[in-house]
mmCIF file of N, CA and C in Angstrom:
data_model
loop_
_atom_site.group_PDB
_atom_site.id
_atom_site.type_symbol
_atom_site.label_atom_id
_atom_site.label_comp_id
_atom_site.label_asym_id
_atom_site.label_seq_id
_atom_site.Cartn_x
_atom_site.Cartn_y
_atom_site.Cartn_z
ATOM 1 N N MET A 23 -24.454 5.857 -20.678
ATOM 2 C CA MET A 23 -25.175 6.800 -19.724
ATOM 3 C C MET A 23 -25.364 5.169 -18.891
ATOM 4 N N ASP A 24 -25.462 4.040 -19.255
ATOM 5 C CA ASP A 24 -25.728 3.250 -18.407
ATOM 6 C C ASP A 24 -24.778 3.742 -17.129
ATOM 7 N N ASN A 25 -23.023 3.651 -17.013
ATOM 8 C CA ASN A 25 -22.441 3.444 -15.527
ATOM 9 C C ASN A 25 -23.022 5.238 -15.242
ATOM 10 N N ILE A 26 -23.680 5.873 -15.377
ATOM 11 C CA ILE A 26 -24.099 7.023 -14.758
ATOM 12 C C ILE A 26 -24.959 7.111 -14.021
ATOM 13 N N ALA A 27 -24.064 6.897 -12.208
ATOM 14 C CA ALA A 27 -25.567 6.146 -11.405
ATOM 15 C C ALA A 27 -26.621 7.715 -10.838
ATOM 16 N N VAL A 28 -28.123 7.315 -10.661
ATOM 17 C CA VAL A 28 -28.711 8.307 -10.243
ATOM 18 C C VAL A 28 -28.668 8.223 -8.474
ATOM 19 N N VAL A 29 -28.740 9.754 -8.255
ATOM 20 C CA VAL A 29 -28.422 9.866 -6.661
ATOM 21 C C VAL A 29 -29.967 10.723 -5.742
ATOM 22 N N HIS A 30 -30.485 9.955 -5.278
ATOM 23 C CA HIS A 30 -31.897 10.222 -4.815
ATOM 24 C C HIS A 30 -31.067 11.451 -3.408
ATOM 25 N N GLN A 31 -31.041 12.661 -3.559
ATOM 26 C CA GLN A 31 -31.466 13.580 -3.136
ATOM 27 C C GLN A 31 -32.213 14.546 -2.495
ATOM 28 N N PRO A 32 -32.865 14.220 -1.125
ATOM 29 C CA PRO A 32 -34.203 14.215 -0.951
ATOM 30 C C PRO A 32 -34.359 14.974 0.367
ATOM 31 N N GLU A 33 -33.264 16.116 0.628
ATOM 32 C CA GLU A 33 -33.270 16.822 1.376
ATOM 33 C C GLU A 33 -33.090 17.774 0.254
ATOM 34 N N LEU A 34 -33.834 18.064 -0.397
ATOM 35 C CA LEU A 34 -33.564 19.213 -1.967
ATOM 36 C C LEU A 34 -34.047 18.730 -2.962
ATOM 37 N N HIS A 35 -35.148 17.447 -2.905
ATOM 38 C CA HIS A 35 -35.963 16.703 -3.302
ATOM 39 C C HIS A 35 -36.068 16.511 -4.723
ATOM 40 N N ARG A 36 -35.056 15.743 -4.864
ATOM 41 C CA ARG A 36 -34.662 15.895 -6.054
ATOM 42 C C ARG A 36 -34.027 14.713 -6.293
ATOM 43 N N PHE A 37 -33.808 13.452 -7.173
ATOM 44 C CA PHE A 37 -32.858 12.910 -7.921
ATOM 45 C C PHE A 37 -32.583 13.717 -9.143
ATOM 46 N N VAL A 38 -31.101 13.789 -9.318
ATOM 47 C CA VAL A 38 -29.764 13.827 -9.969
ATOM 48 C C VAL A 38 -28.571 12.574 -10.221
ATOM 49 N N ALA A 39 -28.749 12.769 -11.296
ATOM 50 C CA ALA A 39 -27.118 12.494 -12.107
ATOM 51 C C ALA A 39 -25.894 12.727 -13.314
ATOM 52 N N GLY A 40 -24.956 12.520 -12.718
ATOM 53 C CA GLY A 40 -24.376 14.219 -13.187
ATOM 54 C C GLY A 40 -23.217 13.299 -14.319
ATOM 55 N N SER A 41 -22.359 14.365 -14.962
ATOM 56 C CA SER A 41 -20.905 13.633 -15.306
ATOM 57 C C SER A 41 -19.787 14.917 -15.907
ATOM 58 N N GLU A 42 -19.011 14.413 -16.796
ATOM 59 C CA GLU A 42 -18.381 15.593 -16.820
ATOM 60 C C GLU A 42 -19.629 16.541 -18.145
ATOM 61 N N ASP A 43 -20.321 15.825 -18.528
ATOM 62 C CA ASP A 43 -21.062 17.218 -19.542
ATOM 63 C C ASP A 43 -21.688 17.764 -18.560
ATOM 64 N N GLY A 44 -22.665 17.236 -17.845
ATOM 65 C CA GLY A 44 -23.375 17.768 -16.350
ATOM 66 C C GLY A 44 -23.937 17.422 -15.619
ATOM 67 N N GLN A 45 -25.503 17.911 -15.599
ATOM 68 C CA GLN A 45 -26.291 17.145 -14.553
ATOM 69 C C GLN A 45 -26.845 16.732 -14.944
ATOM 70 N N ALA A 46 -27.840 16.539 -14.658
ATOM 71 C CA ALA A 46 -29.805 16.285 -15.136
ATOM 72 C C ALA A 46 -30.283 15.288 -13.695
ATOM 73 N N LEU A 47 -31.362 16.114 -14.040
ATOM 74 C CA LEU A 47 -32.945 15.976 -12.579
ATOM 75 C C LEU A 47 -33.541 15.981 -12.815
ATOM 76 N N LEU A 48 -34.486 15.171 -11.961
ATOM 77 C CA LEU A 48 -35.740 14.990 -11.790
ATOM 78 C C LEU A 48 -36.547 15.520 -10.285
ATOM 79 N N GLU A 49 -36.842 16.771 -10.292
ATOM 80 C CA GLU A 49 -37.498 17.141 -9.285
ATOM 81 C C GLU A 49 -39.284 16.952 -8.429
ATOM 82 N N TYR A 50 -39.007 16.559 -6.828
ATOM 83 C CA TYR A 50 -40.370 16.828 -7.150
ATOM 84 C C TYR A 50 -41.149 17.794 -5.731
ATOM 85 N N HIS A 51 -42.478 17.300 -5.102
ATOM 86 C CA HIS A 51 -42.240 18.184 -4.553
ATOM 87 C C HIS A 51 -43.237 16.517 -3.577
ATOM 88 N N LEU A 52 -43.525 16.827 -2.304
ATOM 89 C CA LEU A 52 -44.143 15.603 -1.228
ATOM 90 C C LEU A 52 -44.535 16.007 -0.251
ATOM 91 N N ALA A 53 -46.003 15.666 -0.758
ATOM 92 C CA ALA A 53 -46.555 15.821 1.120
ATOM 93 C C ALA A 53 -48.257 14.890 0.444
ATOM 94 N N ASN A 54 -48.001 14.749 2.549
ATOM 95 C CA ASN A 54 -49.198 13.982 2.691
ATOM 96 C C ASN A 54 -49.613 12.222 1.668
ATOM 97 N N LYS A 55 -47.960 11.828 2.172
ATOM 98 C CA LYS A 55 -48.271 10.879 1.150
ATOM 99 C C LYS A 55 -48.006 11.010 -0.486
ATOM 100 N N THR A 56 -47.739 11.869 -1.180
ATOM 101 C CA THR A 56 -48.738 11.832 -2.874
ATOM 102 C C THR A 56 -47.322 12.819 -2.917
ATOM 103 N N ILE A 57 -46.690 12.380 -4.319
ATOM 104 C CA ILE A 57 -45.140 12.861 -4.543
ATOM 105 C C ILE A 57 -45.761 13.387 -6.285
ATOM 106 N N ASN A 58 -45.108 14.688 -6.618
ATOM 107 C CA ASN A 58 -45.482 15.065 -7.342
ATOM 108 C C ASN A 58 -44.695 15.356 -8.449
ATOM 109 N N PHE A 59 -43.563 14.750 -9.268
ATOM 110 C CA PHE A 59 -42.709 14.867 -10.483
ATOM 111 C C PHE A 59 -43.123 15.696 -11.221
ATOM 112 N N HIS A 60 -41.893 16.943 -10.487
ATOM 113 C CA HIS A 60 -42.145 18.325 -11.676
ATOM 114 C C HIS A 60 -41.668 19.038 -12.329
ATOM 115 N N HIS A 61 -40.615 18.743 -12.876
ATOM 116 C CA HIS A 61 -39.684 19.124 -13.382
ATOM 117 C C HIS A 61 -38.632 17.872 -13.262
ATOM 118 N N THR A 62 -38.338 18.218 -15.136
ATOM 119 C CA THR A 62 -37.422 17.300 -15.717
ATOM 120 C C THR A 62 -36.405 18.063 -16.295
ATOM 121 N N PHE A 63 -35.143 17.851 -16.209
ATOM 122 C CA PHE A 63 -33.868 18.998 -16.781
ATOM 123 C C PHE A 63 -32.641 18.211 -17.289
ATOM 124 N N VAL A 64 -32.332 18.133 -18.202
ATOM 125 C CA VAL A 64 -31.289 17.067 -18.939
ATOM 126 C C VAL A 64 -30.555 18.283 -19.959
ATOM 127 N N PRO A 65 -29.003 18.980 -19.294
ATOM 128 C CA PRO A 65 -28.475 19.483 -20.238
ATOM 129 C C PRO A 65 -28.543 18.493 -21.609
ATOM 130 N N PRO A 66 -28.376 20.347 -22.331
ATOM 131 C CA PRO A 66 -27.858 19.490 -24.054
ATOM 132 C C PRO A 66 -26.588 18.324 -24.239
ATOM 133 N N SER A 67 -25.976 18.415 -23.913
ATOM 134 C CA SER A 67 -24.250 17.547 -23.626
ATOM 135 C C SER A 67 -24.857 16.459 -24.044
ATOM 136 N N MET A 68 -26.075 16.024 -22.769
ATOM 137 C CA MET A 68 -26.694 15.163 -22.323
ATOM 138 C C MET A 68 -27.793 14.328 -22.909
ATOM 139 N N CYS A 69 -28.543 14.895 -23.906
ATOM 140 C CA CYS A 69 -29.588 15.223 -24.249
ATOM 141 C C CYS A 69 -29.962 13.737 -25.558
ATOM 142 N N GLY A 70 -30.879 12.940 -25.019
ATOM 143 C CA GLY A 70 -30.503 12.101 -26.675
ATOM 144 C C GLY A 70 -29.728 10.105 -26.448
ATOM 145 N N LYS A 71 -29.854 10.415 -24.481
ATOM 146 C CA LYS A 71 -28.669 9.461 -24.446
ATOM 147 C C LYS A 71 -30.005 8.182 -23.129
ATOM 148 N N GLY A 72 -31.460 8.646 -23.425
ATOM 149 C CA GLY A 72 -31.606 7.966 -21.996
ATOM 150 C C GLY A 72 -31.390 9.098 -20.988
ATOM 151 N N MET A 73 -30.750 9.804 -20.808
ATOM 152 C CA MET A 73 -30.626 10.155 -18.927
ATOM 153 C C MET A 73 -32.059 10.581 -18.452
ATOM 154 N N ALA A 74 -32.924 11.061 -19.078
ATOM 155 C CA ALA A 74 -34.272 11.888 -18.969
ATOM 156 C C ALA A 74 -35.188 10.348 -18.682
ATOM 157 N N GLU A 75 -35.363 9.526 -19.006
ATOM 158 C CA GLU A 75 -35.529 7.749 -18.344
ATOM 159 C C GLU A 75 -35.556 7.882 -17.946
ATOM 160 N N LYS A 76 -34.194 7.278 -17.096
ATOM 161 C CA LYS A 76 -33.206 6.823 -16.629
ATOM 162 C C LYS A 76 -33.914 6.881 -15.379
ATOM 163 N N LEU A 77 -33.749 8.773 -14.992
ATOM 164 C CA LEU A 77 -34.241 9.085 -13.848
ATOM 165 C C LEU A 77 -35.691 9.197 -13.147
ATOM 166 N N VAL A 78 -36.301 9.151 -14.537
ATOM 167 C CA VAL A 78 -37.802 8.676 -14.213
ATOM 168 C C VAL A 78 -37.879 7.714 -13.896
ATOM 169 N N ARG A 79 -37.729 6.897 -14.340
ATOM 170 C CA ARG A 79 -37.768 5.466 -13.427
ATOM 171 C C ARG A 79 -37.215 5.239 -12.197
ATOM 172 N N VAL A 80 -35.394 5.583 -11.942
ATOM 173 C CA VAL A 80 -35.814 5.124 -10.639
ATOM 174 C C VAL A 80 -36.093 6.066 -9.881
ATOM 175 N N GLY A 81 -37.169 7.065 -9.756
ATOM 176 C CA GLY A 81 -38.019 7.982 -9.026
ATOM 177 C C GLY A 81 -39.352 7.594 -9.280
ATOM 178 N N LEU A 82 -39.658 7.096 -10.298
ATOM 179 C CA LEU A 82 -40.601 6.266 -9.901
ATOM 180 C C LEU A 82 -40.706 4.564 -8.786
ATOM 181 N N GLY A 83 -39.488 4.307 -9.649
ATOM 182 C CA GLY A 83 -39.783 2.586 -8.534
ATOM 183 C C GLY A 83 -38.818 3.247 -6.579
ATOM 184 N N TRP A 84 -38.749 4.716 -6.694
ATOM 185 C CA TRP A 84 -37.899 4.796 -5.390
ATOM 186 C C TRP A 84 -39.613 5.944 -4.812
ATOM 187 N N ALA A 85 -40.397 5.707 -5.549
ATOM 188 C CA ALA A 85 -42.208 6.462 -4.572
ATOM 189 C C ALA A 85 -43.253 4.928 -4.781
ATOM 190 N N ASN A 86 -42.520 4.317 -5.425
ATOM 191 C CA ASN A 86 -43.716 2.383 -5.460
ATOM 192 C C ASN A 86 -43.071 2.660 -4.123
ATOM 193 N N GLU A 87 -41.877 2.157 -3.990
ATOM 194 C CA GLU A 87 -41.361 1.232 -2.922
ATOM 195 C C GLU A 87 -41.291 1.812 -1.451
ATOM 196 N N GLN A 88 -41.292 3.402 -1.137
ATOM 197 C CA GLN A 88 -42.522 4.265 -0.770
ATOM 198 C C GLN A 88 -44.471 4.727 0.035
ATOM 199 N N GLN A 89 -44.531 3.663 -1.498
ATOM 200 C CA GLN A 89 -45.798 3.320 -1.165
ATOM 201 C C GLN A 89 -46.472 5.213 -1.271
ATOM 202 N N LEU A 90 -46.075 5.850 -2.510
ATOM 203 C CA LEU A 90 -46.334 7.357 -2.457
ATOM 204 C C LEU A 90 -47.502 6.839 -3.782
ATOM 205 N N THR A 91 -48.310 8.370 -3.335
ATOM 206 C CA THR A 91 -49.326 8.208 -4.751
ATOM 207 C C THR A 91 -48.456 9.153 -5.201
ATOM 208 N N ILE A 92 -48.499 8.416 -7.208
ATOM 209 C CA ILE A 92 -47.784 9.550 -7.437
ATOM 210 C C ILE A 92 -48.173 10.153 -8.542
ATOM 211 N N GLU A 93 -47.714 11.708 -9.029
ATOM 212 C CA GLU A 93 -48.673 12.293 -9.375
ATOM 213 C C GLU A 93 -47.563 12.693 -10.965
ATOM 214 N N ALA A 94 -47.631 13.493 -11.897
ATOM 215 C CA ALA A 94 -47.259 14.449 -12.325
ATOM 216 C C ALA A 94 -47.200 15.585 -13.154
ATOM 217 N N SER A 95 -47.081 16.704 -12.741
ATOM 218 C CA SER A 95 -47.501 17.895 -14.106
ATOM 219 C C SER A 95 -46.120 18.106 -14.559
ATOM 220 N N CYS A 96 -45.294 17.566 -14.940
ATOM 221 C CA CYS A 96 -43.794 17.563 -15.978
ATOM 222 C C CYS A 96 -45.051 16.660 -16.871
ATOM 223 N N SER A 97 -44.871 16.872 -18.369
ATOM 224 C CA SER A 97 -45.245 16.404 -19.275
ATOM 225 C C SER A 97 -44.691 15.199 -19.860
ATOM 226 N N TYR A 98 -43.200 15.109 -19.581
ATOM 227 C CA TYR A 98 -43.006 13.794 -19.885
ATOM 228 C C TYR A 98 -42.564 12.904 -18.433
ATOM 229 N N VAL A 99 -42.929 12.709 -17.727
ATOM 230 C CA VAL A 99 -42.849 12.190 -16.660
ATOM 231 C C VAL A 99 -43.683 11.567 -16.724
ATOM 232 N N GLN A 100 -45.322 12.450 -17.270
ATOM 233 C CA GLN A 100 -47.178 12.030 -17.615
ATOM 234 C C GLN A 100 -46.882 10.207 -18.332
ATOM 235 N N LYS A 101 -46.053 10.951 -19.475
ATOM 236 C CA LYS A 101 -45.925 9.343 -20.271
ATOM 237 C C LYS A 101 -45.869 8.447 -19.550
ATOM 238 N N PHE A 102 -44.214 8.669 -18.397
ATOM 239 C CA PHE A 102 -44.960 6.503 -17.943
ATOM 240 C C PHE A 102 -46.013 6.590 -17.222
ATOM 241 N N LEU A 103 -47.274 7.325 -16.945
ATOM 242 C CA LEU A 103 -47.800 7.029 -15.863
ATOM 243 C C LEU A 103 -49.198 6.485 -16.333
ATOM 244 N N ARG A 104 -49.052 6.709 -17.717
ATOM 245 C CA ARG A 104 -49.919 6.254 -18.679
ATOM 246 C C ARG A 104 -50.066 4.514 -19.078
#
């Protein structure tokens, strides 16, 4: 999975990473300098390969660079905020 790039699609409020196996995504809402990561999806063919973690780390890194207040209603992302 290291060779799969994560792409930010701000117009769709998500980060995506894909391969011939499918497309994984991390979706967010952004309002008033607060970002809420609300949904992570990894297709079954990509599960267990660290793709969700890669998406979350890239998303959180971007949010920190933008100096956003970070929230997570997605339970997977919440693990990274503890």
